[in-house]
Short mmCIF file of C-alpha atoms in Angstrom, two decimals:
data_model
loop_
_atom_site.label_atom_id
_atom_site.label_comp_id
_atom_site.label_asym_id
_atom_site.label_seq_id
_atom_site.Cartn_x
_atom_site.Cartn_y
_atom_site.Cartn_z
CA MET A 10 5.64 -21.68 -37.03
CA SER A 11 2.71 -20.07 -35.18
CA VAL A 12 2.62 -20.07 -31.39
CA LYS A 13 -0.52 -21.50 -29.78
CA LEU A 14 -2.18 -20.06 -26.70
CA ASN A 15 -1.55 -22.05 -23.52
CA PHE A 16 -5.02 -23.01 -22.27
CA ALA A 17 -5.42 -24.87 -18.96
CA ASN A 18 -7.95 -26.69 -16.75
CA LYS A 19 -10.24 -27.81 -19.56
CA GLU A 20 -12.46 -29.74 -17.16
CA ALA A 21 -13.18 -26.49 -15.27
CA ALA A 22 -14.16 -24.46 -18.34
CA ILE A 23 -17.80 -23.56 -19.01
CA SER A 24 -19.04 -23.68 -22.59
CA ALA A 25 -22.49 -23.03 -24.03
CA PRO A 26 -23.63 -21.62 -27.38
CA LEU A 27 -25.24 -18.19 -27.27
CA PRO A 28 -29.03 -18.14 -27.68
CA PRO A 29 -30.60 -16.12 -30.50
CA CYS A 30 -30.74 -12.36 -30.13
CA ARG A 31 -33.91 -11.30 -28.28
CA ALA A 32 -36.19 -8.34 -28.94
CA ASP A 33 -34.55 -6.41 -26.07
CA GLU A 34 -31.06 -6.95 -27.50
CA TYR A 35 -29.03 -6.09 -30.60
CA GLU A 36 -26.26 -7.98 -32.35
CA GLU A 37 -22.74 -6.61 -32.01
CA THR A 38 -19.27 -7.55 -33.21
CA GLY A 39 -16.67 -8.62 -30.70
CA TRP A 40 -13.25 -10.21 -30.85
CA GLY A 41 -12.80 -13.22 -28.64
CA VAL A 42 -12.47 -16.96 -28.23
CA GLU A 43 -15.50 -19.05 -29.08
CA ASN A 44 -14.42 -22.33 -27.50
CA PHE A 45 -11.72 -23.56 -25.13
CA GLY A 46 -8.44 -24.05 -27.01
CA GLU A 47 -9.28 -21.92 -30.03
CA ASP A 48 -7.68 -18.75 -31.41
CA PHE A 49 -9.15 -15.25 -31.23
CA LYS A 50 -11.60 -14.46 -34.02
CA LYS A 51 -14.52 -12.18 -34.87
CA LEU A 52 -17.65 -13.15 -32.95
CA THR A 53 -21.25 -11.97 -32.94
CA ILE A 54 -22.55 -11.27 -29.46
CA ASN A 55 -25.78 -9.82 -28.08
CA ARG A 56 -25.89 -6.52 -26.20
CA PRO A 57 -28.92 -5.14 -24.33
CA LYS A 58 -30.84 -2.30 -25.93
CA THR A 59 -30.57 1.06 -24.20
CA THR A 60 -33.50 1.39 -21.80
CA GLY A 61 -33.96 2.43 -18.17
CA HIS A 62 -30.63 3.22 -16.51
CA LEU A 63 -28.50 1.77 -19.30
CA VAL A 64 -25.85 3.76 -21.19
CA LYS A 65 -24.47 2.81 -24.61
CA PHE A 66 -21.13 4.05 -25.87
CA ASP A 67 -18.79 3.51 -28.80
CA VAL A 68 -15.62 1.84 -27.54
CA LYS A 69 -12.67 3.87 -28.81
CA TYR A 70 -9.95 2.04 -26.89
CA CYS A 71 -9.78 -0.98 -24.63
CA GLY A 72 -6.75 -1.90 -22.56
CA MET A 73 -5.23 -5.38 -22.74
CA CYS A 74 -4.76 -6.48 -19.14
CA HIS A 75 -2.56 -9.41 -18.16
CA SER A 76 -5.56 -10.86 -16.33
CA ASP A 77 -7.41 -10.90 -19.67
CA VAL A 78 -4.88 -13.48 -20.80
CA HIS A 79 -5.30 -15.63 -17.69
CA ILE A 80 -9.09 -15.55 -17.91
CA VAL A 81 -9.24 -16.24 -21.64
CA LEU A 82 -6.91 -19.22 -21.15
CA ASN A 83 -8.90 -20.44 -18.12
CA HIS A 84 -5.90 -20.25 -15.79
CA PHE A 85 -8.20 -19.17 -12.94
CA THR A 86 -10.81 -21.81 -13.95
CA GLY A 87 -14.48 -21.15 -14.59
CA THR A 88 -14.05 -19.15 -17.80
CA MET A 89 -17.31 -18.95 -19.75
CA TYR A 90 -16.99 -19.56 -23.48
CA PRO A 91 -17.55 -17.87 -25.82
CA ILE A 92 -15.58 -15.06 -24.23
CA VAL A 93 -15.00 -11.45 -25.32
CA PRO A 94 -12.50 -9.99 -22.82
CA GLY A 95 -11.60 -6.42 -21.94
CA HIS A 96 -12.28 -4.47 -18.72
CA GLU A 97 -10.48 -1.20 -19.49
CA LEU A 98 -12.93 0.57 -21.80
CA VAL A 99 -13.11 4.20 -22.88
CA GLY A 100 -15.39 5.79 -25.44
CA VAL A 101 -18.13 8.24 -26.37
CA VAL A 102 -21.75 7.97 -25.24
CA THR A 103 -24.20 7.46 -28.10
CA GLU A 104 -27.47 6.54 -26.33
CA VAL A 105 -28.91 6.76 -22.83
CA GLY A 106 -31.99 5.15 -21.30
CA GLU A 107 -34.96 7.21 -20.20
CA LYS A 108 -33.98 6.99 -16.50
CA VAL A 109 -30.32 7.97 -16.92
CA SER A 110 -29.31 11.15 -15.05
CA ARG A 111 -25.50 10.99 -14.70
CA VAL A 112 -24.38 11.30 -18.31
CA LYS A 113 -25.51 12.63 -21.68
CA THR A 114 -24.79 11.64 -25.26
CA GLY A 115 -21.50 12.90 -26.65
CA LYS A 116 -19.68 12.67 -23.32
CA LEU A 117 -16.44 10.74 -22.77
CA VAL A 118 -16.74 7.81 -20.36
CA ALA A 119 -14.88 4.76 -19.10
CA VAL A 120 -15.82 1.40 -17.64
CA GLY A 121 -13.57 -0.75 -15.49
CA CYS A 122 -13.70 -4.22 -13.98
CA GLY A 123 -17.29 -4.20 -12.73
CA VAL A 124 -20.69 -3.76 -14.39
CA ASP A 125 -23.15 -4.74 -11.66
CA SER A 126 -23.66 -5.46 -7.94
CA CYS A 127 -26.55 -5.84 -5.54
CA PHE A 128 -26.85 -2.05 -4.79
CA GLU A 129 -28.31 -2.96 -1.37
CA CYS A 130 -25.58 -4.17 1.00
CA ASP A 131 -23.48 -1.86 3.19
CA MET A 132 -20.48 -2.11 0.86
CA CYS A 133 -22.48 -1.12 -2.21
CA LYS A 134 -24.14 1.74 -0.32
CA ASN A 135 -20.65 2.91 0.66
CA GLY A 136 -19.50 2.97 -2.97
CA GLU A 137 -17.41 -0.19 -2.58
CA GLU A 138 -19.24 -2.38 -5.08
CA ASN A 139 -16.09 -4.44 -5.60
CA TYR A 140 -16.69 -5.91 -2.12
CA CYS A 141 -20.44 -6.47 -2.57
CA ARG A 142 -21.61 -8.76 0.24
CA LYS A 143 -23.76 -10.80 -2.10
CA GLY A 144 -20.94 -12.39 -4.04
CA GLY A 145 -18.86 -9.46 -5.22
CA GLN A 146 -19.44 -7.24 -8.21
CA THR A 147 -20.23 -8.71 -11.62
CA HIS A 148 -17.08 -8.75 -13.73
CA THR A 149 -17.21 -6.91 -17.04
CA TYR A 150 -16.85 -10.15 -18.97
CA SER A 151 -17.17 -13.92 -18.48
CA ALA A 152 -19.51 -13.52 -15.51
CA LYS A 153 -23.06 -14.49 -14.64
CA LYS A 154 -25.57 -11.64 -14.58
CA THR A 155 -26.45 -12.26 -10.95
CA PHE A 156 -28.14 -9.00 -9.97
CA GLY A 157 -30.28 -8.12 -12.97
CA HIS A 158 -29.13 -4.56 -13.65
CA THR A 159 -27.25 -5.33 -16.87
CA GLY A 160 -30.25 -5.62 -19.19
CA GLY A 161 -30.83 -8.10 -21.98
CA ASN A 162 -30.86 -11.87 -21.50
CA LEU A 163 -29.88 -12.47 -17.88
CA GLU A 164 -29.18 -16.15 -18.62
CA THR A 165 -26.09 -15.29 -20.70
CA GLN A 166 -22.66 -14.13 -19.55
CA THR A 167 -21.24 -10.62 -19.73
CA PHE A 168 -19.04 -9.60 -22.64
CA GLY A 169 -16.18 -7.11 -22.41
CA GLY A 170 -14.57 -4.31 -24.33
CA TYR A 171 -12.90 -6.05 -27.25
CA SER A 172 -16.00 -4.89 -29.09
CA LYS A 173 -17.47 -2.01 -31.09
CA THR A 174 -19.91 -0.86 -28.43
CA MET A 175 -20.69 -1.38 -24.76
CA VAL A 176 -23.91 -1.05 -22.75
CA VAL A 177 -23.75 -0.69 -18.97
CA HIS A 178 -25.80 0.60 -16.02
CA GLU A 179 -25.03 4.27 -15.37
CA ARG A 180 -23.80 3.46 -11.86
CA PHE A 181 -20.72 1.80 -13.39
CA ILE A 182 -19.86 4.67 -15.73
CA VAL A 183 -16.71 6.70 -14.98
CA LEU A 184 -17.10 10.30 -16.16
CA LEU A 185 -14.18 11.78 -18.10
CA PRO A 186 -13.34 15.41 -18.89
CA ASP A 187 -13.14 16.53 -22.50
CA ASN A 188 -9.33 16.81 -22.28
CA ALA A 189 -8.79 13.19 -21.20
CA GLN A 190 -6.19 11.27 -23.20
CA LEU A 191 -8.49 8.35 -23.99
CA ALA A 192 -5.92 5.73 -24.93
CA LYS A 193 -3.97 6.38 -21.75
CA VAL A 194 -7.04 6.56 -19.53
CA ALA A 195 -8.03 2.96 -20.34
CA PRO A 196 -5.51 1.24 -18.01
CA LEU A 197 -6.33 3.67 -15.18
CA VAL A 198 -9.66 1.91 -14.59
CA CYS A 199 -7.86 -1.36 -13.81
CA ALA A 200 -4.16 -0.95 -13.03
CA GLY A 201 -4.60 2.60 -11.78
CA ILE A 202 -7.39 1.79 -9.35
CA THR A 203 -5.64 -1.42 -8.25
CA VAL A 204 -2.84 0.64 -6.71
CA TYR A 205 -4.86 3.78 -5.90
CA ASP A 206 -7.53 2.10 -3.79
CA PRO A 207 -5.12 0.60 -1.20
CA LEU A 208 -3.33 3.95 -1.02
CA ARG A 209 -6.70 5.53 -0.32
CA HIS A 210 -7.76 2.90 2.21
CA TRP A 211 -4.52 3.14 4.20
CA GLY A 212 -4.63 6.93 4.34
CA ALA A 213 -2.13 7.91 1.67
CA THR A 214 -4.57 10.13 -0.26
CA LYS A 215 -5.63 12.34 2.65
CA GLY A 216 -2.68 14.71 2.38
CA ASP A 217 -2.25 14.96 6.15
CA ARG A 218 1.12 13.18 6.38
CA LYS A 219 4.01 12.09 4.22
CA MET A 220 4.51 8.34 4.16
CA THR A 221 7.32 6.11 3.02
CA ILE A 222 5.75 3.71 0.55
CA GLY A 223 7.34 0.67 -1.03
CA VAL A 224 6.31 -0.70 -4.40
CA ALA A 225 7.42 -4.29 -4.99
CA GLY A 226 7.48 -5.56 -8.54
CA ILE A 227 8.35 -3.03 -11.24
CA GLY A 228 6.20 -4.04 -14.19
CA GLY A 229 3.19 -2.23 -15.58
CA LEU A 230 1.28 -2.33 -12.29
CA GLY A 231 4.33 -1.40 -10.23
CA THR A 232 5.22 1.61 -12.36
CA MET A 233 1.66 2.91 -11.92
CA GLY A 234 2.04 2.46 -8.16
CA ILE A 235 5.24 4.50 -8.24
CA LYS A 236 3.70 7.29 -10.29
CA ILE A 237 0.57 7.63 -8.18
CA ALA A 238 2.31 7.33 -4.79
CA ALA A 239 4.90 9.91 -5.84
CA GLY A 240 2.15 12.11 -7.28
CA LEU A 241 0.48 12.09 -3.87
CA GLY A 242 3.69 13.50 -2.37
CA HIS A 243 5.08 10.41 -0.64
CA HIS A 244 8.61 9.04 -0.50
CA VAL A 245 8.63 6.01 -2.78
CA VAL A 246 10.98 3.04 -2.55
CA ALA A 247 10.93 0.73 -5.56
CA ILE A 248 11.74 -2.93 -4.89
CA SER A 249 12.65 -5.47 -7.55
CA SER A 250 14.43 -8.83 -7.63
CA SER A 251 17.62 -7.46 -9.19
CA ASP A 252 19.24 -4.21 -10.21
CA ARG A 253 17.92 -4.52 -13.76
CA LYS A 254 14.97 -2.14 -13.37
CA ARG A 255 16.67 0.57 -11.32
CA GLU A 256 16.74 3.13 -14.14
CA LEU A 257 13.13 2.40 -15.10
CA ALA A 258 11.85 2.77 -11.53
CA LEU A 259 13.72 6.00 -10.84
CA SER A 260 12.55 7.47 -14.14
CA LYS A 261 8.93 6.86 -13.10
CA GLY A 262 9.32 8.79 -9.85
CA ALA A 263 10.83 6.42 -7.27
CA HIS A 264 13.14 8.15 -4.80
CA GLU A 265 15.06 4.99 -3.86
CA TYR A 266 15.60 1.57 -5.37
CA VAL A 267 16.22 -1.72 -3.59
CA ALA A 268 17.26 -4.99 -5.23
CA SER A 269 15.79 -7.78 -3.11
CA ASN A 270 18.72 -10.05 -4.01
CA ASP A 271 21.09 -7.64 -2.23
CA PRO A 272 21.07 -8.37 1.55
CA LYS A 273 22.74 -5.05 2.40
CA ALA A 274 20.18 -3.07 0.45
CA ILE A 275 17.35 -4.93 2.20
CA GLU A 276 18.95 -4.39 5.59
CA GLY A 277 19.14 -0.67 4.87
CA GLN A 278 15.33 -0.52 4.59
CA THR A 279 14.55 -2.58 7.71
CA GLY A 280 11.60 -1.08 9.60
CA LYS A 281 11.28 1.97 7.34
CA LEU A 282 8.23 1.45 5.11
CA ASP A 283 4.75 2.48 6.26
CA LEU A 284 3.04 0.68 3.40
CA ILE A 285 4.14 -1.71 0.67
CA LEU A 286 2.15 -2.30 -2.50
CA ASN A 287 3.20 -5.80 -3.51
CA THR A 288 2.46 -6.31 -7.22
CA ILE A 289 4.62 -9.44 -7.60
CA SER A 290 2.67 -12.23 -9.28
CA ALA A 291 5.28 -15.03 -8.97
CA PRO A 292 6.08 -17.03 -5.80
CA HIS A 293 8.42 -15.08 -3.52
CA ASP A 294 9.58 -14.76 0.10
CA LEU A 295 7.13 -12.53 1.98
CA GLN A 296 9.48 -12.27 4.95
CA VAL A 297 11.85 -10.08 2.91
CA TYR A 298 9.10 -7.47 2.56
CA VAL A 299 7.60 -7.81 6.03
CA GLY A 300 11.05 -7.05 7.43
CA MET A 301 11.04 -3.68 5.68
CA LEU A 302 7.74 -2.60 7.27
CA ALA A 303 7.72 -0.05 10.05
CA THR A 304 5.73 -0.61 13.23
CA ASN A 305 2.03 -0.67 12.26
CA GLY A 306 3.06 -1.02 8.62
CA THR A 307 0.99 -2.99 6.11
CA LEU A 308 2.01 -5.18 3.20
CA VAL A 309 -0.82 -5.17 0.63
CA GLU A 310 -0.97 -8.15 -1.71
CA LEU A 311 -2.00 -7.16 -5.25
CA GLY A 312 -0.16 -9.58 -7.53
CA GLY A 313 -2.43 -12.62 -7.46
CA VAL A 314 0.04 -15.40 -6.65
CA LEU A 315 -1.79 -18.71 -7.02
CA THR A 316 0.31 -20.72 -4.55
CA PRO A 317 0.51 -20.32 -0.73
CA LEU A 318 3.32 -18.14 0.60
CA PRO A 319 4.82 -19.15 3.99
CA LEU A 320 5.45 -16.60 6.74
CA MET A 321 6.85 -16.60 10.29
CA GLN A 322 4.02 -15.11 12.37
CA PHE A 323 6.31 -13.53 14.97
CA MET A 324 7.56 -11.16 12.26
CA LEU A 325 4.11 -9.57 12.40
CA ALA A 326 3.45 -9.80 16.13
CA PHE A 327 6.40 -7.97 17.61
CA GLN A 328 5.92 -4.75 15.63
CA ARG A 329 2.16 -5.00 15.00
CA LYS A 330 2.67 -5.39 11.27
CA SER A 331 -0.10 -6.52 8.93
CA ILE A 332 -0.57 -8.32 5.65
CA SER A 333 -3.69 -7.53 3.69
CA GLY A 334 -5.08 -7.69 0.18
CA SER A 335 -7.02 -5.46 -2.16
CA ILE A 336 -8.90 -5.93 -5.42
CA VAL A 337 -9.49 -2.97 -7.75
CA GLY A 338 -11.91 -0.44 -6.19
CA GLY A 339 -15.53 0.65 -5.94
CA MET A 340 -17.04 3.38 -8.05
CA THR A 341 -16.39 6.20 -5.56
CA SER A 342 -12.69 5.38 -5.41
CA LEU A 343 -12.49 4.69 -9.15
CA GLN A 344 -13.91 8.09 -10.10
CA GLU A 345 -11.58 9.73 -7.57
CA CYS A 346 -8.58 7.84 -8.99
CA VAL A 347 -9.30 8.81 -12.59
CA ASP A 348 -9.98 12.44 -11.64
CA PHE A 349 -6.70 12.64 -9.69
CA CYS A 350 -4.61 11.06 -12.44
CA ILE A 351 -6.04 13.22 -15.23
CA LYS A 352 -5.74 16.40 -13.18
CA ASN A 353 -2.11 15.65 -12.34
CA ASP A 354 -1.18 14.25 -15.77
CA ILE A 355 -0.41 10.81 -14.33
CA TYR A 356 -0.85 8.24 -17.05
CA PRO A 357 0.52 4.76 -17.72
CA ASP A 358 3.09 4.08 -20.39
CA ILE A 359 1.23 2.46 -23.24
CA GLU A 360 1.79 0.91 -26.62
CA ILE A 361 -1.17 1.22 -28.97
CA VAL A 362 -1.85 -2.06 -30.74
CA ASP A 363 -4.11 -2.34 -33.76
CA ALA A 364 -7.05 -4.53 -32.86
CA SER A 365 -6.28 -6.87 -35.75
CA LYS A 366 -3.20 -7.95 -33.75
CA ILE A 367 -5.11 -9.19 -30.69
CA HIS A 368 -4.05 -12.80 -31.07
CA GLU A 369 -0.36 -11.99 -31.52
CA SER A 370 -0.46 -9.48 -28.66
CA THR A 371 -2.06 -12.05 -26.35
CA ILE A 372 0.74 -14.48 -27.15
CA SER A 373 3.29 -11.76 -26.38
CA LEU A 374 1.64 -11.13 -23.00
CA THR A 375 1.88 -14.85 -22.18
CA LEU A 376 5.62 -14.51 -22.78
CA GLU A 377 5.62 -11.70 -20.17
CA LYS A 378 6.95 -9.03 -22.51
CA GLN A 379 4.55 -6.54 -20.93
CA GLU A 380 6.08 -7.05 -17.49
CA VAL A 381 9.61 -6.58 -18.82
CA LEU A 382 8.77 -3.34 -20.59
CA GLY A 383 6.52 -1.93 -17.88
CA LEU A 384 3.96 -1.15 -20.59
CA PHE A 385 0.23 -1.36 -20.92
CA TRP A 386 -1.17 -2.29 -24.29
CA THR A 387 -4.25 -0.48 -25.55
CA LEU A 388 -6.36 -1.74 -28.42
CA LYS A 389 -7.03 1.00 -30.93
CA ARG A 390 -10.68 1.71 -31.71
CA ALA A 391 -11.74 -1.70 -30.42
CA LEU A 392 -12.33 -3.76 -33.53
CA LYS A 393 -13.19 -1.03 -35.99
CA CYS A 394 -10.21 -1.94 -38.14
CA ARG A 395 -11.35 -2.81 -41.67
CA SER A 396 -8.65 -5.50 -41.88
CA TYR A 397 -10.97 -7.97 -40.23
CA LEU A 398 -14.45 -6.45 -40.17
#
């Protein structure tokens, strides 16, 4: 018996048929969900033609992010159907607009979670488009084209990388060296930057001091946090709910492992961690992790828990501890992250999935198999498989 996808919040979904392809667009094949509650299937979408600052590239691989599942199933509400997900794209440039100066045809490139922003606010001017003051950056898929730099019909939503080709403003292109391992690069532009940017913001990439950094939650995101923090030369303490992932965490570069269900192990880390990257996405007790922070330490929330988490404020006050959050990274940090990881051979653990298996793979992600394995799944050649085209 087939397993159905678990859609939610139907009343908060947005559905509208796509208008006909315009003269400044071309028809492209994508793989997505046409209407709330339906299965993945081949769709025809419209991409903007390559003019001005736009860059077109063949999508060779596209990562399958756990957030793709949540957005497709409308768990966060506001999903725009039809939807073609995918915000971890890598490929080869095939066309550039007449105003493009950053990249040429034939070059390897990547695109992450953002494809547009206002370009004018202080955050955008500082290369932090992800914190654009005018509503945040435009997500790679299922987003309104608010700022007008994406080309094509600005009344339609963005479409992501589960597709043959992608067209994006050159500002949102990540440049890759010729020796980049494309399939493994794909998750760097989402999971990689998600952990790299807070490390950068809180001073861990400067190289001027060695920090003790905790990584809570040892799934795909957590293992990337371990690899990058260790690659930067810091002492890394992996934290998980039980002893089950000890071997996995240590094999990825952690120097110590703490099971949060072991009071003695937690007590042994009291006041020792300068920074904790908290990738846990399920409800949990923040006070366990705050207690492990050193004076002036910061707990950075990355996991996207959808319910409030209680906290005793005095735990922060008496040692000037902080709780903060972070969401991916701007283009300056993203390019820096990818450059660092490729140079130091820091890649995620991936499983390459044939694009014809998107529906089955999405179901597997809803069952949290990705988190258990600590893997990222990368779609091979993004819908060029003859089995369904």
